XYZ file of C-alpha atoms in Angstrom:
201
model
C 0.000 0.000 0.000
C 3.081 1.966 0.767
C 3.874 1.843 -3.007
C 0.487 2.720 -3.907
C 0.750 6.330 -2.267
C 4.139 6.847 -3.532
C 3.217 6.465 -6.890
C 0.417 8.606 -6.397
C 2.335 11.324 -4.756
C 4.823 10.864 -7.983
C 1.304 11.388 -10.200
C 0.279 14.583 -8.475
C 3.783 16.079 -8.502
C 3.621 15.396 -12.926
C 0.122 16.857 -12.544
C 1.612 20.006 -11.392
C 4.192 20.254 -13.751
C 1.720 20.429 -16.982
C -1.084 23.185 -17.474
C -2.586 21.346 -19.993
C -4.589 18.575 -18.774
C -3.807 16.970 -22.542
C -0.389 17.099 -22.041
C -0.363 15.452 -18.981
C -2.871 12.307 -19.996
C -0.188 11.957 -23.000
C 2.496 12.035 -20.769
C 1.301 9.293 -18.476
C 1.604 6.513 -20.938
C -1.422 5.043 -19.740
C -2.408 1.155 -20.879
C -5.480 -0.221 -20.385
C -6.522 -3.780 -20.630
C -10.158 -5.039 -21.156
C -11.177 -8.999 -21.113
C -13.896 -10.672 -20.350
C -14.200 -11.855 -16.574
C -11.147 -14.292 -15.829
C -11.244 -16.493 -13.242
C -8.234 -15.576 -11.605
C -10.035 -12.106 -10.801
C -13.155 -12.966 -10.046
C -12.685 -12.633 -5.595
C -11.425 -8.925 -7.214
C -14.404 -8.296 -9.573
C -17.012 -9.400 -6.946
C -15.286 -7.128 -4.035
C -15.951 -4.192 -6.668
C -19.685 -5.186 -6.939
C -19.921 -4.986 -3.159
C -17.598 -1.998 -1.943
C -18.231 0.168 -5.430
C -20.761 2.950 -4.146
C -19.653 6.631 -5.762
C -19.043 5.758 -9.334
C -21.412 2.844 -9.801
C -24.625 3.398 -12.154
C -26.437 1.006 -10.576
C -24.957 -0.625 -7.459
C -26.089 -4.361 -8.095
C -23.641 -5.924 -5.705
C -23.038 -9.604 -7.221
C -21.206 -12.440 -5.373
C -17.958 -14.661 -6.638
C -20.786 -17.097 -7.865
C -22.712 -14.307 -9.891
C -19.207 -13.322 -11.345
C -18.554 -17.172 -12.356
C -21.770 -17.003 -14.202
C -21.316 -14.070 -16.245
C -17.805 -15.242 -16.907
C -19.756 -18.895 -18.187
C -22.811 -17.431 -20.406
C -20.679 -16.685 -23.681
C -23.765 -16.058 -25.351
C -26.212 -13.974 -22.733
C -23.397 -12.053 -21.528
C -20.821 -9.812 -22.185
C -19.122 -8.796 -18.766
C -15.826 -6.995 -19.020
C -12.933 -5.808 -16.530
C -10.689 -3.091 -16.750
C -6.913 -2.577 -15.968
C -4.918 0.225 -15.895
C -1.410 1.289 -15.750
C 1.079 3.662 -15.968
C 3.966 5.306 -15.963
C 4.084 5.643 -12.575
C 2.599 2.020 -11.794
C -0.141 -0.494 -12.294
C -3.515 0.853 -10.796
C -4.514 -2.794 -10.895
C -8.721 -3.912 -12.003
C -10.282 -0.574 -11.762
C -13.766 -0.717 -14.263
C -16.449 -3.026 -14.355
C -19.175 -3.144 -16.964
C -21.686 -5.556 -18.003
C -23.519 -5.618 -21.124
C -26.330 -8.510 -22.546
C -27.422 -8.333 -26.254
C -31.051 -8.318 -26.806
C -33.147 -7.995 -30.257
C -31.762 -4.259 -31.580
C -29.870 -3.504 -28.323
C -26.977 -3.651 -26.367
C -28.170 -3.264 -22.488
C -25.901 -2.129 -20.059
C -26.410 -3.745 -16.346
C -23.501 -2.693 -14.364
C -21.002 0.165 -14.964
C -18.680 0.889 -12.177
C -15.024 2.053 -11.511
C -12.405 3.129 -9.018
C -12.534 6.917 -8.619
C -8.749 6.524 -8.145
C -8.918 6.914 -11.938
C -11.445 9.782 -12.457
C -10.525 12.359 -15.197
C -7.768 9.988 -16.942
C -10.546 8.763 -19.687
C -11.488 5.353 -18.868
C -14.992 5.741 -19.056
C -14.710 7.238 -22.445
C -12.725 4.470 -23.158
C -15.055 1.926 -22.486
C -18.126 3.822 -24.048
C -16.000 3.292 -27.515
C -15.300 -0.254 -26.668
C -18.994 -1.252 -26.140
C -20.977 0.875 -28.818
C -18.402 -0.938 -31.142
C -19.389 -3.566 -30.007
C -22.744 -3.273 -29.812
C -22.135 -2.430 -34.009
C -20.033 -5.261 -34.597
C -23.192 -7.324 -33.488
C -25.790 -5.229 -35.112
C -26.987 -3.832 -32.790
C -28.272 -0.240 -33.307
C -28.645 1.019 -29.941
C -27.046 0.693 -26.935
C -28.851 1.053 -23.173
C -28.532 2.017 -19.596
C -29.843 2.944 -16.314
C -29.327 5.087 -13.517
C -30.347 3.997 -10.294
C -29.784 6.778 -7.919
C -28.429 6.391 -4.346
C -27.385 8.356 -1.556
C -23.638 7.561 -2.666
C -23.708 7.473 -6.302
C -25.036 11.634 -7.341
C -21.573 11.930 -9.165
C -22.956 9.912 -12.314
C -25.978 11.191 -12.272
C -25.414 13.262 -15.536
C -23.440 9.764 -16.807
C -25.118 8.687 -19.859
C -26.307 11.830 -20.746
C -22.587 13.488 -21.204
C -22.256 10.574 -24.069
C -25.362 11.851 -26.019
C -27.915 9.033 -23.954
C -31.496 10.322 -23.829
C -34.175 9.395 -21.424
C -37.617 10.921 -20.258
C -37.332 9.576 -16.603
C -33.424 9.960 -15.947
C -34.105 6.148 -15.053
C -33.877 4.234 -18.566
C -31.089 5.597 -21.023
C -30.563 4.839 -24.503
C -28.487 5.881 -27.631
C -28.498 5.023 -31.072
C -24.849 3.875 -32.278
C -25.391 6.263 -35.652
C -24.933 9.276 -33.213
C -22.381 8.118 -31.451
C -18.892 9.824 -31.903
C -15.703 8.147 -30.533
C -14.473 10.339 -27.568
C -10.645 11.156 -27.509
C -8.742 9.188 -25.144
C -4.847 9.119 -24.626
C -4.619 5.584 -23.118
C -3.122 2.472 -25.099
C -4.972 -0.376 -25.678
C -3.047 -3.989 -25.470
C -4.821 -4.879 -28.650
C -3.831 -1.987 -30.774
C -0.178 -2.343 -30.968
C 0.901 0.187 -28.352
C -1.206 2.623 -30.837
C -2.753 5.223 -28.872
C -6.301 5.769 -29.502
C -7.365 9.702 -29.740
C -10.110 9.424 -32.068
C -13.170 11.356 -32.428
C -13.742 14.553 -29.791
C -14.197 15.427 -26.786
């Protein structure tokens, strides 16, 4: 844990030394690894179900035998982790989303994350990853909730800063036509080291 704070402390000492925020994502050298659920993570994944309460859309809490059965339905299911690292050091599994096709959409479950990584473009990150996804399946729209909580105000405004639309602030949906890529400086481990900054902001 010791390591943990010193590598933060190194992180807020190169945040201080950039005045552009840009500058500084670029400069962190961030890499980001998405897979499906793996059973060597699931105690992980199912400890960020139960603790995750700021940055968590929903706050389903699921247990190690939930996780397993995500991880099994290759069909029903599409439930992906997140990793990130740095420059600076590995920030370990720090996202969570689960997504199940159904006829024209791709329905989002669960969406939560570490707010150790607010602001670095994760969640922008993973928006591109799923409505891809949801178009390599044919799937024209993609859909969410938001299932407020005393704890959870600070994604209130979630889906709708990705162009989502809903009349009770409840259900969320967005066709995958209007979706535009954000820009993210973090490296995928599929893309060849390849940064991805496509699309805006």
């Amino acid at each position: 844990r010791s390591a943990l704070y010193r590598q933060e402390a190194d992180r807020r000492q190169a945040r201080s030394s950039y005045t552009d925020v840009t500058e500084y994502l670029q400069s962190l050298d961030m890499r980001i690894r998405v897979t499906r659920f793996e059973e060597p993570k699931i105690a992980r994944i199912s400890q960020l179900f139960l603790r995750s309460n700021q940055f968590n859309l929903t706050t389903r809490r699921h247990s190690e035998a939930e996780c397993i059965a995500m991880m099994q339905d290759e069909t029903g299911c599409i439930p992906l982790c997140a990793s990130l690292s740095d420059r600076f050091g590995d920030h370990g599994l720090i996202s969570i989303v689960v997504a199940r096709p159904e006829p024209g959409v791709l329905r989002v479950s669960d969406w939560l994350m570490s707010c150790r990584v607010l602001g670095r473009g994760v969640e922008q990150y993973l928006m591109n990853t799923l409505v891809q996804l949801a178009r390599e399946r044919g799937l024209p729209r993609v859909a969410g909730q938001y299932l407020a909580t005393s704890k959870n105000g600070m994604v209130k405004n979630f889906w709708a800063q990705f162009g989502f639309e809903s009349a009770d602030g409840v259900e969320w949906a967005l066709e995958t036509s209007r979706y535009t890529p954000s820009t993210v400086w973090i490296h995928g481990d599929h893309d060849g080291g390849e940064s991805e900054h496509n699309g805006g902001e």
